Each structure stands twice: as structure tokens, then as C-alpha cells.
XYZ file of C-alpha atoms in Angstrom:
372
model
C -0.045 48.274 64.628
C 1.804 47.709 61.181
C 5.515 48.001 60.538
C 6.593 49.572 57.011
C 9.368 46.794 56.869
C 9.408 43.270 57.991
C 11.247 42.662 61.066
C 14.827 41.552 60.777
C 16.095 38.025 61.038
C 18.003 37.170 64.280
C 21.710 36.846 63.853
C 21.874 33.810 66.277
C 19.790 31.383 64.871
C 19.313 28.327 67.329
C 21.653 25.440 67.062
C 20.712 22.336 64.504
C 18.463 20.186 66.369
C 19.271 16.447 65.506
C 16.275 13.970 64.961
C 15.322 11.688 67.586
C 15.417 8.200 67.246
C 11.648 7.816 66.619
C 12.168 10.060 63.259
C 14.979 7.865 61.750
C 12.941 4.689 61.985
C 10.725 5.328 58.769
C 13.746 6.494 57.165
C 15.562 3.356 57.625
C 12.386 1.238 56.937
C 12.339 2.800 53.590
C 15.615 1.954 52.628
C 15.306 -1.379 53.788
C 11.985 -1.760 51.687
C 14.228 -0.287 48.609
C 16.908 -2.834 48.876
C 14.455 -5.709 49.178
C 12.496 -4.398 46.161
C 15.684 -4.232 44.178
C 16.764 -7.754 45.194
C 13.198 -9.109 44.227
C 13.654 -7.402 40.739
C 17.379 -8.551 40.354
C 16.032 -12.127 40.894
C 12.904 -11.773 38.734
C 15.027 -10.321 36.066
C 17.679 -12.831 36.232
C 14.742 -15.686 36.017
C 13.194 -14.354 33.216
C 16.452 -14.075 31.342
C 17.401 -17.801 32.308
C 14.113 -18.835 30.866
C 14.602 -16.707 27.662
C 18.284 -18.432 27.180
C 16.785 -21.966 28.009
C 13.343 -21.502 25.491
C 15.910 -20.275 22.746
C 18.187 -23.150 23.112
C 15.298 -25.684 23.095
C 13.295 -24.095 19.908
C 16.416 -22.888 18.168
C 16.021 -25.644 15.604
C 12.485 -24.971 15.186
C 12.902 -21.417 14.914
C 15.883 -21.428 12.387
C 14.676 -24.519 10.704
C 16.593 -27.365 9.132
C 19.021 -26.770 6.259
C 16.848 -28.231 3.841
C 13.101 -28.885 3.200
C 13.114 -32.311 3.550
C 10.639 -35.279 2.273
C 7.850 -34.940 -0.757
C 5.833 -31.708 -0.925
C 2.222 -31.121 -1.678
C 3.126 -28.771 -4.526
C 0.618 -27.418 -7.188
C 1.842 -26.232 -10.607
C 0.059 -23.216 -11.891
C -0.374 -22.180 -15.456
C -2.429 -19.197 -17.106
C -3.281 -19.460 -20.602
C -4.511 -16.714 -23.195
C -7.141 -17.920 -25.677
C -6.829 -14.686 -27.347
C -3.053 -15.307 -28.349
C -2.541 -19.023 -27.736
C -3.919 -21.655 -30.570
C -5.490 -25.053 -29.442
C -2.478 -26.900 -30.423
C -0.183 -24.739 -28.318
C -2.467 -25.107 -25.112
C -2.449 -28.879 -26.060
C 1.397 -29.041 -26.022
C 1.611 -27.373 -22.623
C -0.911 -29.299 -21.006
C 0.825 -32.575 -21.828
C 3.694 -31.585 -20.548
C 2.772 -30.242 -17.263
C 0.267 -33.368 -16.879
C 3.204 -35.857 -17.650
C 5.328 -34.010 -15.090
C 2.785 -33.610 -12.218
C 1.849 -37.274 -12.601
C 5.358 -38.288 -12.483
C 6.100 -36.741 -9.036
C 2.751 -36.570 -7.393
C 1.855 -33.014 -8.028
C -1.270 -30.820 -9.162
C -1.849 -28.834 -11.783
C -4.215 -25.697 -11.910
C -5.010 -24.496 -15.361
C -6.786 -21.174 -15.621
C -6.909 -18.157 -18.281
C -6.508 -14.558 -18.432
C -10.122 -13.988 -19.719
C -11.418 -15.139 -15.930
C -9.609 -12.300 -14.106
C -10.279 -9.524 -16.906
C -12.669 -7.494 -14.815
C -10.244 -7.469 -11.680
C -7.072 -6.297 -14.085
C -8.656 -4.202 -16.623
C -7.717 -1.392 -17.669
C -4.100 -2.676 -16.612
C -2.085 -4.954 -18.998
C -3.682 -8.207 -19.009
C -0.383 -9.848 -17.940
C -1.312 -8.603 -14.220
C -3.660 -11.854 -14.423
C -1.048 -14.035 -13.089
C -1.552 -12.555 -9.513
C -5.227 -13.136 -9.134
C -4.486 -16.231 -10.690
C -2.188 -17.476 -8.055
C -4.730 -16.349 -5.317
C -7.132 -18.414 -7.140
C -4.842 -21.418 -6.982
C -4.292 -20.747 -3.174
C -8.092 -20.850 -2.657
C -8.633 -23.987 -4.620
C -5.528 -25.757 -3.068
C -5.387 -24.156 0.479
C -3.729 -27.297 2.353
C -1.042 -27.446 -0.525
C 2.483 -26.098 0.795
C 4.067 -25.111 -2.310
C 3.010 -23.462 -5.649
C 4.948 -23.155 -8.729
C 4.157 -20.646 -10.996
C 5.465 -21.466 -14.823
C 4.409 -19.011 -17.803
C 2.456 -20.746 -20.321
C 5.345 -19.822 -22.804
C 7.676 -22.276 -21.267
C 8.298 -25.986 -21.439
C 9.660 -28.629 -18.983
C 12.278 -30.321 -20.445
C 13.661 -32.562 -17.819
C 10.829 -34.383 -16.596
C 12.934 -37.156 -14.450
C 13.823 -33.996 -11.947
C 11.793 -33.076 -8.878
C 11.484 -29.924 -7.019
C 12.239 -31.520 -3.900
C 15.330 -32.938 -5.010
C 16.625 -30.177 -7.458
C 15.748 -26.837 -5.778
C 13.672 -27.280 -2.605
C 15.970 -30.058 -0.912
C 19.516 -28.346 -1.581
C 17.767 -24.902 -1.045
C 20.447 -23.456 1.579
C 23.518 -24.565 -0.561
C 21.611 -22.715 -3.846
C 20.930 -19.623 -2.041
C 22.787 -16.406 -3.521
C 23.121 -14.320 -0.410
C 24.182 -10.628 -0.389
C 23.840 -9.902 -3.997
C 21.599 -7.093 -5.571
C 18.268 -8.006 -5.797
C 17.395 -6.193 -9.072
C 20.464 -6.703 -11.447
C 22.902 -5.410 -11.964
C 23.302 -2.936 -9.470
C 20.624 -2.481 -6.643
C 21.602 -1.038 -3.401
C 19.189 -3.371 -1.805
C 20.762 -7.043 -1.300
C 19.455 -10.099 -0.007
C 19.573 -11.411 3.231
C 22.748 -13.542 4.121
C 21.256 -15.527 6.897
C 18.025 -16.705 5.899
C 17.174 -20.321 6.412
C 15.186 -22.805 4.408
C 12.330 -22.918 6.975
C 11.736 -19.352 6.526
C 12.086 -19.101 2.904
C 8.346 -18.372 0.937
C 9.374 -16.984 -2.072
C 12.120 -18.555 -4.512
C 13.036 -16.803 -7.635
C 15.802 -16.208 -10.034
C 17.190 -13.193 -12.210
C 17.834 -12.770 -15.800
C 20.317 -10.228 -17.104
C 17.924 -7.399 -16.732
C 14.991 -8.183 -14.145
C 13.770 -10.470 -11.601
C 12.779 -13.407 -13.677
C 8.955 -13.538 -12.473
C 7.894 -16.117 -15.141
C 9.017 -18.980 -13.021
C 8.855 -18.975 -9.375
C 8.092 -20.701 -5.954
C 5.513 -19.705 -3.634
C 5.121 -21.041 -0.428
C 1.702 -21.519 1.422
C 1.130 -21.415 5.131
C -2.071 -23.131 5.701
C -4.551 -21.656 8.664
C -3.903 -23.170 11.879
C -4.910 -22.299 15.590
C -1.412 -21.005 16.059
C -0.942 -19.645 12.598
C -3.589 -17.112 11.808
C -1.698 -15.137 8.802
C -0.835 -16.261 5.593
C 2.289 -14.690 4.124
C 1.454 -15.997 0.722
C -1.845 -14.280 0.649
C -0.207 -10.861 2.010
C 2.353 -10.972 -0.443
C -0.100 -11.441 -3.370
C -2.482 -8.983 -2.233
C 0.442 -6.137 -1.602
C 1.789 -6.968 -5.411
C -1.682 -6.672 -6.549
C -2.620 -3.236 -5.086
C -4.384 -0.899 -7.411
C -1.855 1.691 -6.840
C 0.660 -0.412 -8.442
C -1.571 -1.220 -11.393
C -2.424 2.237 -11.941
C 1.064 3.444 -11.659
C 1.934 2.250 -15.213
C 5.247 0.688 -14.500
C 7.146 0.228 -17.787
C 7.304 -3.634 -17.336
C 3.677 -3.843 -15.602
C 3.826 -6.281 -12.753
C 7.523 -7.165 -13.139
C 8.648 -3.672 -12.359
C 5.881 -3.544 -9.475
C 7.493 -6.952 -8.188
C 10.834 -5.261 -7.962
C 9.719 -2.212 -6.275
C 8.130 -4.717 -3.742
C 11.032 -6.549 -2.649
C 13.530 -3.680 -2.667
C 11.186 -1.393 -0.354
C 9.374 -3.495 1.725
C 11.235 -5.682 3.905
C 8.442 -8.033 4.933
C 8.956 -9.372 1.229
C 12.586 -9.246 1.191
C 12.944 -11.019 4.396
C 11.233 -14.121 2.984
C 12.883 -13.848 -0.724
C 15.880 -16.358 -1.744
C 17.407 -15.770 -5.222
C 18.783 -19.046 -6.927
C 20.756 -19.257 -10.217
C 18.316 -18.599 -13.112
C 19.097 -21.857 -15.119
C 17.951 -24.253 -12.354
C 14.041 -23.569 -13.257
C 13.977 -20.593 -15.956
C 16.412 -21.213 -18.589
C 15.853 -18.854 -21.726
C 16.271 -20.535 -25.480
C 18.458 -17.567 -26.400
C 21.530 -16.483 -24.933
C 21.767 -12.917 -22.790
C 23.864 -10.430 -24.698
C 27.162 -9.268 -22.534
C 26.463 -6.073 -20.447
C 29.001 -3.396 -20.155
C 29.241 -1.973 -16.210
C 29.456 1.527 -16.470
C 30.964 2.150 -13.290
C 34.017 -0.308 -13.582
C 33.859 -0.555 -17.248
C 33.927 -4.208 -17.398
C 31.681 -6.698 -19.381
C 29.622 -8.865 -17.374
C 28.188 -11.985 -18.871
C 24.889 -13.966 -17.795
C 24.203 -17.509 -17.992
C 20.672 -17.891 -19.314
C 20.532 -20.002 -22.289
C 18.921 -23.415 -22.003
C 21.347 -26.345 -22.017
C 20.500 -30.238 -22.268
C 19.513 -31.578 -18.844
C 18.395 -28.002 -17.530
C 14.711 -28.306 -16.120
C 12.636 -25.815 -17.945
C 12.873 -23.879 -21.235
C 11.380 -20.298 -21.381
C 10.337 -18.549 -24.530
C 10.594 -15.181 -23.065
C 9.585 -12.351 -25.387
C 8.511 -14.848 -28.297
C 5.249 -12.758 -28.387
C 6.615 -9.246 -28.475
C 8.285 -9.775 -31.949
C 6.924 -10.329 -35.200
C 9.939 -12.583 -36.227
C 9.586 -14.951 -33.570
C 7.057 -17.803 -33.656
C 6.147 -19.339 -30.069
C 4.388 -22.559 -31.033
C 7.045 -23.311 -33.902
C 10.195 -22.539 -30.936
C 7.963 -24.919 -28.389
C 7.647 -27.579 -30.593
C 11.351 -28.172 -31.336
C 11.621 -28.409 -27.639
C 8.533 -30.448 -27.380
C 9.988 -33.090 -29.667
C 12.973 -33.180 -27.176
C 10.973 -33.747 -24.521
C 9.075 -36.643 -26.246
C 12.245 -38.604 -26.777
C 13.288 -37.847 -23.336
C 10.048 -39.468 -21.956
C 10.437 -42.175 -24.277
C 13.856 -42.972 -22.878
C 12.494 -42.645 -19.389
C 9.390 -44.762 -19.949
C 10.396 -47.143 -22.809
C 7.248 -45.629 -24.847
C 6.140 -42.127 -26.386
C 3.961 -40.154 -24.384
C 0.227 -40.374 -25.089
C -1.050 -36.745 -26.155
C -3.672 -35.324 -28.538
C -1.176 -32.803 -29.974
C -1.516 -32.952 -33.827
C 1.102 -31.964 -36.452
C 1.887 -28.143 -36.871
C -0.903 -26.466 -39.263
C 0.321 -24.445 -42.316
C -0.239 -20.891 -41.626
C -1.779 -18.463 -44.290
C 0.919 -16.833 -45.950
C 0.508 -13.148 -46.544
C 0.257 -12.178 -50.163
C 2.200 -9.092 -50.882
C 0.635 -6.881 -53.511
C 2.217 -4.248 -55.579
C 0.902 -0.884 -54.936
C 1.147 0.170 -58.566
C -0.685 -3.311 -59.682
C -3.486 -2.627 -56.938
C -3.993 0.844 -58.245
C -4.204 -0.175 -61.769
C -6.776 -3.176 -60.897
C -9.192 -0.633 -58.822
C -9.290 1.749 -61.812
């Protein structure tokens, strides 16, 4: 028989029945196990935390590194020539200068030419050849620790100064910390806590850009514990086809500035130092007026006696300048400095300057009469 409505609940429910002693045993055991597990977890956490602190203390010096890069370093000077624009005498001047410096301090030289990398660079500007040239040098001298790229349009003017004593040794005191990466007012600043042991790229700035015509790149040879090479990564990222196809106004220079500003893995290894330490120009940078503050800012870039390098930046971009004539002036100063140090003039195969063919200007009217 079925009822239309369910039966009503009783208004007098039975009293609450307490659990028996046997029913509380699993609950108590579960609580005890929870307390024991929490205690074990706390002990393990404390143990791991203590080990982490002890490890950090014991390896702190190795991680942060010393305040200087001590001792003699295996350094390679990288120079890229362009046979299309540089004369034979010009190349001889540069090689004589670099060979003397390398022999004096126990360094190596790596010479190459832009034509070697034409197929890799084309159709981008040939100035991009410096990047695969550095990659080439890293391959040829894989065990060397530092690579100094110095443009062929520059001359070492203080041969007595080594990179170890001039830059690498006192690097921590030379670092420009918390400054705009790209002058004058980039929102991205250099790190303020970087140590020399973690530095892989040393550069300077001129009044307008990163001065990429002279910089030091650190190599980390492959070992069982170090399977990555930051220098390879940096050069491969810089030479990315996307950057070369983007047509930056200043080609590889602007690509590098983009890279260091927007890729923390690059910025974290970059150190900026004063320009005149290893990339002085043979001209003064004009003062620049700050559009925000209205103040006039000057930049110390002009070569002075005692500077390590003189750079003839832009000498190939103006018809009014002559790279070889400018270099020969400083080459004669370098010869005198070598003679002062060694007691004799350096031996080289550089001859006197050759007279250049004069351009004869012909009056258009007379030329038309002659043609008639």
C-alpha cells in the first residue's frame, strides 16, 4: 500500500548516543600520527635550512667572487680588418702596434678580415662581421679566458700598461654602478651589486651610445661542471637574424643597446667603466643640453697622453678625414714611447706615407670647349 505523503518525523528523537571507547581509538591515533608527522617535517625543514645557511657561508666567497681578477690572464686581442677600405700600410701599422703589445704582456693576437664573413653577414652592413669574428676567435682559442675586441681604427698608445693592472685587477673600483645603460637617460640602469667574478662583459659609453669598438668579453671554457658558455650565448643572441634584418640605424651598435636593455641575462653580466680607460677618441665630444633639466652635460672622451688607446671613430664616414693620416700621427708617438721603454725603436715593415693622387678639378666650360 502506498501513501500519498511520506510519514512525519517523530517529534521526540532519541537522545544523542556517545561513542564507545573503542570508537575513539582510531581518532586519537590519527591525531597522534599528525602531530608526529608535523614534528618530523619541522625537524627536516630546520635541517635543510641549516644546511643551506652553512653552504652559503662556506661558498659565499666562491659565489660572489673576490674583489679583483688577480694574476696573469690568458688574453686574446681580436682585430677585424677590411681589405676593401684599408691600405696595406694601414694594416701593417695596426699589426705592428698589436704584435708589440701582445708580445710585451704575453697575450695572443687574432687577425681576420670582413670578407671571411661576407656570406654570413650579407645583405646586412659589413660592420656586423665583428660578431662572427669574435665567435671565430672563441673557437680558435677556446681555452683563453678574456677576449679584447679592438677596432682596426684604433691604436694602443701606452704599451707599458697591461689589461690586468689597468682594468681587470681594479675592476670593482672602476665599475659605474646604477647608471643608465645607454646615455644619456635610459630607464634601464646597470646593476649595483655585481662582482668581478660574475662579470663577463666590460664596455664603456661615449656621449651617445655604448662604445662597442673596444670591449672585453670573458670566456668560460667547457668543463664537466660548466656546460654553458655565456660568451657564446651573448654573441649568438647579438647576431640573431631578426636584429640584422631589423635595419637599426646604427646596425650592430643599436642592436647591442636593445639587447643589454631588454634582456636581463645580458645586463646581469655587463659592467660599464669610464671611456678613456680603454677607448679614448682623438676628438672631443661636444656638450649636450639635457632637454629635461636644461643643464649642459659634457663627456670626457678625448685622448690625453698616458691613455691606453686612441680611437679614430668616424674617420671613414667623412670625406674631410683621413684614417691613415690620423693614425700615422699617433703611430709616431707610439714609436717614441716604445723607444723610451726599450731603448731602441720598434722593428716593423711600415714605410713612409705614400703620396695620394690629387683630384684635378676641370672647369665645366673649358671641358665642353675641349669636347667640341
